[in-house]
Amino acid sequence: MQGEGYYVFKKTGDAYNGSWFAGKKHGQGVYVFGADSSSMDGKWDNGQILSGTWIMPNYAVYTGEFNLGRPTGAGKFDFSNTNLTQFGSY
């Protein structure tokens, strides 16, 4: 696949909408995880996200750099939309 496109991964229900090059996520795109609807929106290279925003519904938002799909380097977590009721009362 090359160019712009949308693909749903049948096994996981994950989806990617954005730029492709040589069959890999490359350029600007959004990846949505089927299991929890979290999403990664940003710049991709050779199938890996390099920088952008990771939205984890009812938990946190991370904005910054990534290495092998994990936050790294200069970045910021925002927990202001956390739904702490899921953890019970304290």
Coordinates of N, CA, C and O in Angstrom, one line a residue:
M1 N 0.8 -1.2 0.0 CA 0.0 0.0 0.0 C 0.9 1.2 0.0 O 1.9 1.3 0.7
Q2 N 0.5 2.2 -0.8 CA 1.3 3.4 -0.9 C 0.3 4.6 -1.1 O -0.7 4.4 -1.9
G3 N 0.6 5.7 -0.5 CA -0.3 6.9 -0.7 C -1.1 7.1 0.6 O -0.7 6.7 1.7
E4 N -2.4 7.6 0.4 CA -3.3 7.8 1.5 C -4.3 6.6 1.6 O -4.7 6.2 0.6
G5 N -4.6 6.2 2.8 CA -5.5 5.1 2.9 C -6.0 4.8 4.3 O -5.4 5.3 5.3
Y6 N -7.0 4.0 4.4 CA -7.6 3.5 5.7 C -7.5 2.0 5.7 O -7.9 1.4 4.7
Y7 N -7.0 1.4 6.8 CA -6.9 0.0 6.9 C -7.3 -0.5 8.3 O -6.9 0.1 9.3
V8 N -8.1 -1.5 8.4 CA -8.6 -2.1 9.6 C -7.8 -3.5 9.8 O -7.9 -4.3 8.9
F9 N -7.1 -3.7 10.9 CA -6.4 -4.9 11.2 C -7.4 -5.9 11.7 O -7.9 -5.7 12.9
K10 N -7.8 -6.9 10.9 CA -8.9 -7.9 11.3 C -8.7 -8.5 12.6 O -9.6 -8.7 13.4
K11 N -7.5 -9.0 12.9 CA -7.2 -9.7 14.2 C -7.4 -8.9 15.4 O -7.9 -9.5 16.4
T12 N -7.1 -7.6 15.4 CA -7.2 -6.8 16.6 C -8.3 -5.8 16.6 O -8.7 -5.3 17.6
G13 N -8.8 -5.5 15.4 CA -9.8 -4.4 15.3 C -9.2 -3.0 15.3 O -9.9 -2.0 15.3
D14 N -7.9 -3.0 15.3 CA -7.2 -1.7 15.2 C -7.4 -1.1 13.9 O -7.6 -1.9 12.9
A15 N -7.2 0.2 13.7 CA -7.4 0.9 12.4 C -6.4 2.0 12.3 O -6.0 2.6 13.3
Y16 N -5.9 2.2 11.0 CA -5.0 3.3 10.7 C -5.6 4.0 9.5 O -6.0 3.4 8.5
N17 N -5.5 5.3 9.7 CA -6.0 6.2 8.6 C -4.9 7.3 8.4 O -4.6 8.0 9.3
G18 N -4.3 7.2 7.2 CA -3.2 8.2 6.9 C -2.3 7.8 5.8 O -2.8 7.1 4.9
S19 N -1.1 8.3 5.8 CA -0.1 8.0 4.8 C 0.6 6.7 4.9 O 0.9 6.3 6.0
W20 N 0.8 6.1 3.8 CA 1.5 4.8 3.7 C 2.7 4.9 2.7 O 2.6 5.7 1.7
F21 N 3.7 4.2 3.0 CA 4.8 4.0 2.0 C 5.4 2.6 2.1 O 5.7 2.2 3.2
A22 N 5.5 1.9 1.0 CA 6.0 0.6 0.9 C 5.2 -0.3 1.9 O 5.9 -1.2 2.6
G23 N 3.9 -0.2 2.1 CA 3.1 -1.0 3.0 C 3.2 -0.7 4.4 O 2.7 -1.5 5.3
K24 N 3.9 0.4 4.8 CA 4.0 0.7 6.2 C 3.5 2.1 6.5 O 3.5 3.0 5.6
K25 N 3.1 2.4 7.7 CA 2.6 3.7 8.1 C 3.8 4.6 8.0 O 4.9 4.4 8.5
H26 N 3.5 5.7 7.2 CA 4.6 6.7 6.9 C 4.1 8.0 6.6 O 3.3 8.2 5.7
G27 N 4.4 9.1 7.4 CA 3.9 10.4 7.2 C 2.9 10.7 8.3 O 2.9 10.1 9.4
Q28 N 1.9 11.5 8.0 CA 0.9 11.9 9.0 C -0.2 10.8 9.0 O -0.7 10.4 8.0
G29 N -0.7 10.4 10.2 CA -1.7 9.4 10.3 C -2.2 9.2 11.8 O -1.6 9.7 12.7
V30 N -3.4 8.5 11.8 CA -4.0 8.3 13.1 C -4.2 6.8 13.2 O -4.8 6.1 12.4
Y31 N -3.8 6.2 14.4 CA -3.9 4.8 14.7 C -4.8 4.6 15.9 O -4.6 5.3 16.9
V32 N -5.9 3.9 15.7 CA -6.9 3.7 16.8 C -6.9 2.2 17.2 O -7.0 1.3 16.4
F33 N -6.7 2.0 18.5 CA -6.6 0.6 19.1 C -8.0 0.1 19.3 O -8.8 0.8 20.0
G34 N -8.4 -1.1 18.7 CA -9.7 -1.6 18.9 C -10.1 -2.0 20.3 O -11.2 -2.0 20.7
A35 N -9.1 -2.4 21.1 CA -9.3 -2.9 22.4 C -9.9 -1.9 23.4 O -10.8 -2.1 24.2
D36 N -9.4 -0.6 23.3 CA -9.8 0.4 24.3 C -10.1 1.8 23.6 O -10.3 2.7 24.3
S37 N -10.0 1.9 22.3 CA -10.3 3.1 21.6 C -9.3 4.2 21.8 O -9.5 5.4 21.5
S38 N -8.1 3.9 22.4 CA -7.1 4.9 22.5 C -6.5 5.1 21.1 O -6.7 4.3 20.2
S39 N -5.9 6.3 20.9 CA -5.5 6.6 19.6 C -4.1 7.3 19.6 O -3.8 8.0 20.6
M40 N -3.4 7.2 18.6 CA -2.1 7.8 18.4 C -2.2 8.6 17.1 O -2.4 8.0 16.0
D41 N -2.0 9.9 17.2 CA -2.2 10.8 16.0 C -0.8 11.5 15.9 O -0.4 12.2 16.8
G42 N -0.2 11.3 14.8 CA 1.1 12.0 14.6 C 1.9 11.7 13.4 O 1.3 11.2 12.4
K43 N 3.2 11.9 13.5 CA 4.1 11.6 12.3 C 4.7 10.2 12.5 O 5.2 9.8 13.5
W44 N 4.6 9.4 11.4 CA 5.0 8.0 11.4 C 6.2 7.9 10.4 O 6.2 8.6 9.4
D45 N 7.0 6.9 10.7 CA 8.1 6.6 9.8 C 8.4 5.1 9.8 O 8.6 4.6 10.9
N46 N 8.4 4.5 8.7 CA 8.7 3.1 8.6 C 7.9 2.2 9.5 O 8.4 1.3 10.2
G47 N 6.6 2.6 9.7 CA 5.7 1.8 10.5 C 5.6 2.2 12.0 O 4.8 1.6 12.8
Q48 N 6.5 3.1 12.4 CA 6.6 3.5 13.8 C 6.2 5.0 14.0 O 6.6 5.8 13.2
I49 N 5.5 5.3 15.1 CA 5.2 6.7 15.4 C 6.4 7.4 16.0 O 7.1 6.8 16.8
L50 N 6.7 8.6 15.5 CA 7.9 9.3 15.9 C 7.5 10.4 16.9 O 8.2 10.6 17.9
S51 N 6.4 11.1 16.6 CA 6.0 12.2 17.5 C 4.5 12.4 17.3 O 3.9 12.1 16.2
G52 N 3.8 12.9 18.3 CA 2.4 13.2 18.2 C 1.7 13.1 19.5 O 2.3 13.4 20.6
T53 N 0.4 12.7 19.4 CA -0.4 12.7 20.6 C -1.0 11.3 20.8 O -1.6 10.8 19.8
W54 N -1.0 10.8 22.0 CA -1.5 9.5 22.4 C -2.7 9.8 23.3 O -2.5 10.3 24.4
I55 N -3.9 9.6 22.9 CA -5.1 9.8 23.7 C -5.6 8.5 24.3 O -5.9 7.6 23.6
M56 N -5.6 8.4 25.6 CA -6.1 7.3 26.4 C -7.4 7.7 27.1 O -7.3 8.4 28.1
P57 N -8.6 7.4 26.5 CA -9.8 7.9 27.1 C -10.0 7.6 28.6 O -9.6 6.5 29.0
N58 N -10.5 8.6 29.3 CA -10.7 8.5 30.7 C -9.4 8.2 31.5 O -9.5 7.7 32.6
Y59 N -8.3 8.5 30.9 CA -7.0 8.3 31.7 C -6.0 9.4 31.5 O -5.8 10.2 32.4
A60 N -5.5 9.6 30.3 CA -4.5 10.6 30.1 C -4.3 10.9 28.6 O -4.7 10.2 27.8
V61 N -3.6 12.0 28.4 CA -3.1 12.4 27.0 C -1.6 12.6 27.1 O -1.2 13.3 28.0
Y62 N -0.9 12.0 26.2 CA 0.5 12.2 26.1 C 0.8 12.9 24.8 O 0.3 12.5 23.7
T63 N 1.6 14.0 24.9 CA 2.0 14.7 23.7 C 3.6 14.8 23.7 O 4.1 15.2 24.7
G64 N 4.2 14.3 22.6 CA 5.6 14.4 22.6 C 6.2 13.4 21.6 O 5.6 13.0 20.6
E65 N 7.4 12.9 21.9 CA 8.1 12.0 21.1 C 7.9 10.5 21.5 O 7.6 10.3 22.6
F66 N 8.1 9.6 20.5 CA 8.0 8.2 20.8 C 9.2 7.4 20.2 O 9.8 7.9 19.3
N67 N 9.5 6.3 20.8 CA 10.5 5.4 20.3 C 9.9 4.0 20.5 O 9.6 3.6 21.6
L68 N 9.8 3.3 19.4 CA 9.2 1.9 19.4 C 7.8 1.9 20.0 O 7.4 1.0 20.7
G69 N 7.0 3.0 19.7 CA 5.6 3.0 20.2 C 5.5 3.5 21.7 O 4.4 3.5 22.2
R70 N 6.6 3.8 22.3 CA 6.5 4.2 23.7 C 7.0 5.7 23.9 O 7.9 6.2 23.2
P71 N 6.3 6.4 24.8 CA 6.8 7.8 25.1 C 8.3 7.9 25.4 O 8.8 7.0 26.2
T72 N 8.9 8.9 24.9 CA 10.4 9.0 25.2 C 10.8 10.5 25.1 O 10.1 11.3 24.4
G73 N 11.9 10.8 25.6 CA 12.4 12.2 25.5 C 11.5 13.3 26.1 O 10.7 13.0 27.0
A74 N 11.5 14.4 25.5 CA 10.7 15.5 25.9 C 9.3 15.3 25.5 O 9.0 15.0 24.4
G75 N 8.4 15.3 26.5 CA 7.0 15.0 26.3 C 6.2 15.4 27.5 O 6.8 15.7 28.6
K76 N 4.9 15.4 27.4 CA 4.0 15.8 28.5 C 2.8 14.9 28.6 O 2.1 14.6 27.7
F77 N 2.6 14.4 29.9 CA 1.4 13.7 30.2 C 0.4 14.7 30.8 O 0.8 15.5 31.7
D78 N -0.9 14.6 30.4 CA -2.0 15.4 31.0 C -3.0 14.4 31.6 O -3.6 13.7 30.8
F79 N -3.2 14.5 32.9 CA -4.1 13.6 33.6 C -5.4 14.4 34.0 O -6.2 13.9 34.8
S80 N -5.6 15.6 33.5 CA -6.7 16.4 33.9 C -8.1 15.8 33.6 O -9.1 16.1 34.2
N81 N -8.2 14.9 32.6 CA -9.5 14.3 32.3 C -9.6 12.9 32.8 O -10.4 12.1 32.4
T82 N -8.8 12.6 33.8 CA -8.8 11.2 34.4 C -10.1 11.0 35.2 O -10.6 11.9 35.9
N83 N -10.7 9.9 35.0 CA -11.9 9.5 35.7 C -11.5 8.6 36.9 O -11.5 7.4 36.8
L84 N -11.2 9.2 38.0 CA -10.7 8.5 39.2 C -11.8 7.7 39.8 O -11.5 6.8 40.7
T85 N -13.0 7.8 39.5 CA -14.1 7.0 40.1 C -13.9 5.6 39.8 O -14.4 4.7 40.5
Q86 N -13.2 5.2 38.7 CA -13.0 3.8 38.4 C -12.1 3.1 39.4 O -12.1 1.9 39.5
F87 N -11.4 3.9 40.3 CA -10.5 3.3 41.3 C -11.2 3.3 42.6 O -10.5 2.9 43.6
G88 N -12.4 3.8 42.8 CA -13.1 3.8 44.0 C -12.8 5.0 44.8 O -12.1 5.9 44.4
S89 N -13.4 5.1 46.0 CA -13.3 6.3 46.8 C -12.2 6.2 47.8 O -11.8 5.1 48.2
Y90 N -11.6 7.3 48.1 CA -10.4 7.4 49.0 C -10.7 8.4 50.1 O -11.3 9.4 49.9

